[in-house]
Amino acid sequence: VRYRPSSERDRHLACGDWIDCTCGEVLRRTAAREPGKVAVVGHDRDVTFAELDAASESVAAGLIETGLRPGDRVVFQIGNVTEFFTVFFACFKAGVVPVATLPQFREIEMEALAARSAPESTRAGACRRRPSCPCRPCCSCCFPWPPAVRAEAPRPPTAWW
């Protein structure tokens, strides 16, 4: 992550190009203002701002509960499904850096991406408990979701295991 000089930040804030809040806060504010409005149109269901906010809060809490800290990188592998937005906003709310990958990526691509991005966690099945896995800790087979997240998530993404 490369931050812009403070003078550039101040200029963008002053002219209204940027707002002084996080993406997670924007979602919270929108959910409070327009809770029943559709945020994501999915193939099998639509998700309202209130639903997206609640689900992403739950997953963000789970990410923090696992020991991730602001600035840590998390690789996740998920397709074009509504849960992508839940995970992406959860990362923002937890302060972790999301590294999204394509569901078509297999072991070799995931290993290369993990080596380059040095994530603290991945959410995919790339390592399958292999000792040479570059992830710390590795995939969800070794680093499962906390029970609270599994219980509160509206529907677990099928791309994770």
PDB file of C-alpha atoms in Angstrom, residues 3-150:
ATOM      1  CA  TYR A   3      -0.172   6.404   0.602  1.00  0.00           C
ATOM      2  CA  ARG A   4      -0.393   9.750  -1.133  1.00  0.00           C
ATOM      3  CA  PRO A   5       1.288  12.823   0.373  1.00  0.00           C
ATOM      4  CA  SER A   6      -0.869  14.608   2.937  1.00  0.00           C
ATOM      5  CA  SER A   7      -1.024  17.699   0.703  1.00  0.00           C
ATOM      6  CA  GLU A   8      -2.651  15.649  -2.052  1.00  0.00           C
ATOM      7  CA  ARG A   9      -5.064  14.092   0.453  1.00  0.00           C
ATOM      8  CA  ASP A  10      -6.044  17.526   1.764  1.00  0.00           C
ATOM      9  CA  ARG A  11      -6.591  18.844  -1.773  1.00  0.00           C
ATOM     10  CA  HIS A  12      -8.874  15.917  -2.707  1.00  0.00           C
ATOM     11  CA  LEU A  13     -10.848  16.227   0.542  1.00  0.00           C
ATOM     12  CA  ALA A  14     -11.253  19.989   0.130  1.00  0.00           C
ATOM     13  CA  CYS A  15     -12.660  19.768  -3.400  1.00  0.00           C
ATOM     14  CA  GLY A  16     -14.971  16.847  -2.534  1.00  0.00           C
ATOM     15  CA  ASP A  17     -13.247  14.175  -4.640  1.00  0.00           C
ATOM     16  CA  TRP A  18     -12.644  12.078  -1.530  1.00  0.00           C
ATOM     17  CA  ILE A  19     -14.583  11.688   1.681  1.00  0.00           C
ATOM     18  CA  ASP A  20     -12.934  11.250   5.050  1.00  0.00           C
ATOM     19  CA  CYS A  21     -14.254   7.805   5.986  1.00  0.00           C
ATOM     20  CA  THR A  22     -13.575   4.175   5.209  1.00  0.00           C
ATOM     21  CA  CYS A  23     -15.432   1.929   2.774  1.00  0.00           C
ATOM     22  CA  GLY A  24     -16.805   0.004   5.747  1.00  0.00           C
ATOM     23  CA  GLU A  25     -18.161   3.216   7.250  1.00  0.00           C
ATOM     24  CA  VAL A  26     -19.773   4.161   3.934  1.00  0.00           C
ATOM     25  CA  LEU A  27     -21.592   0.813   3.965  1.00  0.00           C
ATOM     26  CA  ARG A  28     -22.691   1.317   7.592  1.00  0.00           C
ATOM     27  CA  ARG A  29     -24.037   4.794   6.819  1.00  0.00           C
ATOM     28  CA  THR A  30     -25.827   3.618   3.685  1.00  0.00           C
ATOM     29  CA  ALA A  31     -27.366   0.667   5.542  1.00  0.00           C
ATOM     30  CA  ALA A  32     -28.637   3.026   8.251  1.00  0.00           C
ATOM     31  CA  ARG A  33     -30.066   5.437   5.672  1.00  0.00           C
ATOM     32  CA  GLU A  34     -31.427   2.878   3.142  1.00  0.00           C
ATOM     33  CA  PRO A  35     -31.673  -0.507   4.957  1.00  0.00           C
ATOM     34  CA  GLY A  36     -34.149  -2.126   2.572  1.00  0.00           C
ATOM     35  CA  LYS A  37     -32.602  -0.889  -0.658  1.00  0.00           C
ATOM     36  CA  VAL A  38     -30.916  -3.536  -2.814  1.00  0.00           C
ATOM     37  CA  ALA A  39     -27.122  -3.321  -2.646  1.00  0.00           C
ATOM     38  CA  VAL A  40     -26.188  -6.396  -4.691  1.00  0.00           C
ATOM     39  CA  VAL A  41     -28.211  -8.117  -7.389  1.00  0.00           C
ATOM     40  CA  GLY A  42     -27.270 -11.776  -7.501  1.00  0.00           C
ATOM     41  CA  HIS A  43     -28.080 -14.688  -9.752  1.00  0.00           C
ATOM     42  CA  ASP A  44     -30.138 -16.469  -7.107  1.00  0.00           C
ATOM     43  CA  ARG A  45     -30.967 -13.648  -4.674  1.00  0.00           C
ATOM     44  CA  ASP A  46     -30.627  -9.943  -4.013  1.00  0.00           C
ATOM     45  CA  VAL A  47     -28.934  -8.542  -0.905  1.00  0.00           C
ATOM     46  CA  THR A  48     -30.053  -5.340   0.819  1.00  0.00           C
ATOM     47  CA  PHE A  49     -27.688  -2.822   2.363  1.00  0.00           C
ATOM     48  CA  ALA A  50     -28.810  -3.901   5.837  1.00  0.00           C
ATOM     49  CA  GLU A  51     -28.137  -7.570   5.045  1.00  0.00           C
ATOM     50  CA  LEU A  52     -24.750  -6.788   3.505  1.00  0.00           C
ATOM     51  CA  ASP A  53     -23.791  -4.629   6.471  1.00  0.00           C
ATOM     52  CA  ALA A  54     -24.818  -7.269   9.037  1.00  0.00           C
ATOM     53  CA  ALA A  55     -23.160 -10.152   7.213  1.00  0.00           C
ATOM     54  CA  SER A  56     -19.929  -8.227   6.638  1.00  0.00           C
ATOM     55  CA  GLU A  57     -19.842  -7.201  10.326  1.00  0.00           C
ATOM     56  CA  SER A  58     -20.104 -10.873  11.301  1.00  0.00           C
ATOM     57  CA  VAL A  59     -17.333 -11.974   8.950  1.00  0.00           C
ATOM     58  CA  ALA A  60     -15.152  -9.005   9.989  1.00  0.00           C
ATOM     59  CA  ALA A  61     -15.542 -10.049  13.617  1.00  0.00           C
ATOM     60  CA  GLY A  62     -14.509 -13.566  12.641  1.00  0.00           C
ATOM     61  CA  LEU A  63     -11.420 -12.281  10.839  1.00  0.00           C
ATOM     62  CA  ILE A  64     -10.409 -10.308  13.921  1.00  0.00           C
ATOM     63  CA  GLU A  65     -11.196 -13.272  16.191  1.00  0.00           C
ATOM     64  CA  THR A  66      -8.752 -15.405  14.219  1.00  0.00           C
ATOM     65  CA  GLY A  67      -5.961 -12.989  15.116  1.00  0.00           C
ATOM     66  CA  LEU A  68      -5.724 -10.890  11.970  1.00  0.00           C
ATOM     67  CA  ARG A  69      -4.668  -7.303  12.573  1.00  0.00           C
ATOM     68  CA  PRO A  70      -5.127  -4.100  10.550  1.00  0.00           C
ATOM     69  CA  GLY A  71      -2.760  -4.103   7.607  1.00  0.00           C
ATOM     70  CA  ASP A  72      -2.537  -7.905   7.351  1.00  0.00           C
ATOM     71  CA  ARG A  73      -3.226  -9.311   3.892  1.00  0.00           C
ATOM     72  CA  VAL A  74      -5.857 -11.982   3.299  1.00  0.00           C
ATOM     73  CA  VAL A  75      -6.084 -13.941   0.060  1.00  0.00           C
ATOM     74  CA  PHE A  76      -9.539 -15.214  -0.750  1.00  0.00           C
ATOM     75  CA  GLN A  77     -10.824 -17.191  -3.688  1.00  0.00           C
ATOM     76  CA  ILE A  78     -14.438 -16.671  -4.594  1.00  0.00           C
ATOM     77  CA  GLY A  79     -16.436 -16.379  -7.785  1.00  0.00           C
ATOM     78  CA  ASN A  80     -18.988 -13.894  -9.058  1.00  0.00           C
ATOM     79  CA  VAL A  81     -21.461 -14.441  -6.245  1.00  0.00           C
ATOM     80  CA  THR A  82     -23.114 -12.090  -3.783  1.00  0.00           C
ATOM     81  CA  GLU A  83     -20.861 -13.344  -0.958  1.00  0.00           C
ATOM     82  CA  PHE A  84     -17.888 -11.691  -2.665  1.00  0.00           C
ATOM     83  CA  PHE A  85     -19.185  -8.326  -1.455  1.00  0.00           C
ATOM     84  CA  THR A  86     -19.692  -9.649   2.075  1.00  0.00           C
ATOM     85  CA  VAL A  87     -16.083 -10.809   2.261  1.00  0.00           C
ATOM     86  CA  PHE A  88     -14.677  -7.716   0.562  1.00  0.00           C
ATOM     87  CA  PHE A  89     -16.479  -5.305   2.920  1.00  0.00           C
ATOM     88  CA  ALA A  90     -15.598  -7.539   5.892  1.00  0.00           C
ATOM     89  CA  CYS A  91     -11.932  -7.106   5.040  1.00  0.00           C
ATOM     90  CA  PHE A  92     -12.365  -3.316   4.942  1.00  0.00           C
ATOM     91  CA  LYS A  93     -14.208  -3.319   8.269  1.00  0.00           C
ATOM     92  CA  ALA A  94     -11.546  -5.493   9.914  1.00  0.00           C
ATOM     93  CA  GLY A  95      -8.822  -3.276   8.473  1.00  0.00           C
ATOM     94  CA  VAL A  96      -7.201  -6.114   6.549  1.00  0.00           C
ATOM     95  CA  VAL A  97      -6.101  -5.855   2.936  1.00  0.00           C
ATOM     96  CA  PRO A  98      -8.194  -8.078   0.642  1.00  0.00           C
ATOM     97  CA  VAL A  99      -6.324  -9.936  -2.096  1.00  0.00           C
ATOM     98  CA  ALA A 100      -9.055 -11.388  -4.294  1.00  0.00           C
ATOM     99  CA  THR A 101      -8.216 -14.225  -6.662  1.00  0.00           C
ATOM    100  CA  LEU A 102     -10.040 -15.923  -9.476  1.00  0.00           C
ATOM    101  CA  PRO A 103     -11.850 -19.173  -8.693  1.00  0.00           C
ATOM    102  CA  GLN A 104     -10.085 -20.716 -11.688  1.00  0.00           C
ATOM    103  CA  PHE A 105      -6.711 -20.354  -9.958  1.00  0.00           C
ATOM    104  CA  ARG A 106      -5.319 -23.686  -8.858  1.00  0.00           C
ATOM    105  CA  GLU A 107      -2.443 -24.709  -6.667  1.00  0.00           C
ATOM    106  CA  ILE A 108       0.396 -23.256  -8.739  1.00  0.00           C
ATOM    107  CA  GLU A 109      -1.272 -19.855  -9.199  1.00  0.00           C
ATOM    108  CA  MET A 110      -2.310 -19.677  -5.541  1.00  0.00           C
ATOM    109  CA  GLU A 111       1.210 -20.523  -4.385  1.00  0.00           C
ATOM    110  CA  ALA A 112       2.691 -17.818  -6.623  1.00  0.00           C
ATOM    111  CA  LEU A 113       0.170 -15.241  -5.442  1.00  0.00           C
ATOM    112  CA  ALA A 114       0.734 -16.170  -1.802  1.00  0.00           C
ATOM    113  CA  ALA A 115       4.487 -15.897  -2.251  1.00  0.00           C
ATOM    114  CA  ARG A 116       4.158 -12.405  -3.789  1.00  0.00           C
ATOM    115  CA  SER A 117       1.530 -10.985  -1.444  1.00  0.00           C
ATOM    116  CA  ALA A 118       2.773 -12.618   1.793  1.00  0.00           C
ATOM    117  CA  PRO A 119      -0.705 -13.013   3.291  1.00  0.00           C
ATOM    118  CA  GLU A 120      -1.406 -13.729   6.923  1.00  0.00           C
ATOM    119  CA  SER A 121      -4.269 -15.962   5.799  1.00  0.00           C
ATOM    120  CA  THR A 122      -5.883 -17.429   2.742  1.00  0.00           C
ATOM    121  CA  ARG A 123      -9.490 -18.476   2.293  1.00  0.00           C
ATOM    122  CA  ALA A 124      -9.273 -21.235  -0.261  1.00  0.00           C
ATOM    123  CA  GLY A 125      -8.069 -24.779  -0.515  1.00  0.00           C
ATOM    124  CA  ALA A 126      -4.702 -24.185  -2.104  1.00  0.00           C
ATOM    125  CA  CYS A 127      -2.413 -25.949   0.361  1.00  0.00           C
ATOM    126  CA  ARG A 128      -4.484 -28.892   1.562  1.00  0.00           C
ATOM    127  CA  ARG A 129      -2.179 -29.283   4.568  1.00  0.00           C
ATOM    128  CA  ARG A 130       1.023 -29.489   2.545  1.00  0.00           C
ATOM    129  CA  PRO A 131       4.155 -28.717   4.564  1.00  0.00           C
ATOM    130  CA  SER A 132       5.481 -26.461   1.786  1.00  0.00           C
ATOM    131  CA  CYS A 133       2.454 -24.149   1.893  1.00  0.00           C
ATOM    132  CA  PRO A 134       3.669 -20.507   1.819  1.00  0.00           C
ATOM    133  CA  CYS A 135       0.615 -19.247   3.732  1.00  0.00           C
ATOM    134  CA  ARG A 136       0.767 -18.349   7.450  1.00  0.00           C
ATOM    135  CA  PRO A 137      -1.500 -19.861   8.727  1.00  0.00           C
ATOM    136  CA  CYS A 138      -2.640 -21.589   5.600  1.00  0.00           C
ATOM    137  CA  CYS A 139      -6.002 -22.272   4.052  1.00  0.00           C
ATOM    138  CA  SER A 140      -9.326 -22.931   5.695  1.00  0.00           C
ATOM    139  CA  CYS A 141      -8.564 -26.639   6.056  1.00  0.00           C
ATOM    140  CA  CYS A 142      -6.030 -25.589   8.709  1.00  0.00           C
ATOM    141  CA  PHE A 143      -7.548 -22.241   9.641  1.00  0.00           C
ATOM    142  CA  PRO A 144     -11.335 -22.704   9.827  1.00  0.00           C
ATOM    143  CA  TRP A 145     -13.928 -19.982  10.237  1.00  0.00           C
ATOM    144  CA  PRO A 146     -14.920 -19.400  13.850  1.00  0.00           C
ATOM    145  CA  PRO A 147     -18.284 -21.012  14.741  1.00  0.00           C
ATOM    146  CA  ALA A 148     -19.967 -17.610  15.164  1.00  0.00           C
ATOM    147  CA  VAL A 149     -19.176 -16.674  11.586  1.00  0.00           C
ATOM    148  CA  ARG A 150     -20.411 -19.984  10.190  1.00  0.00           C
TER     149      ARG A 150
END
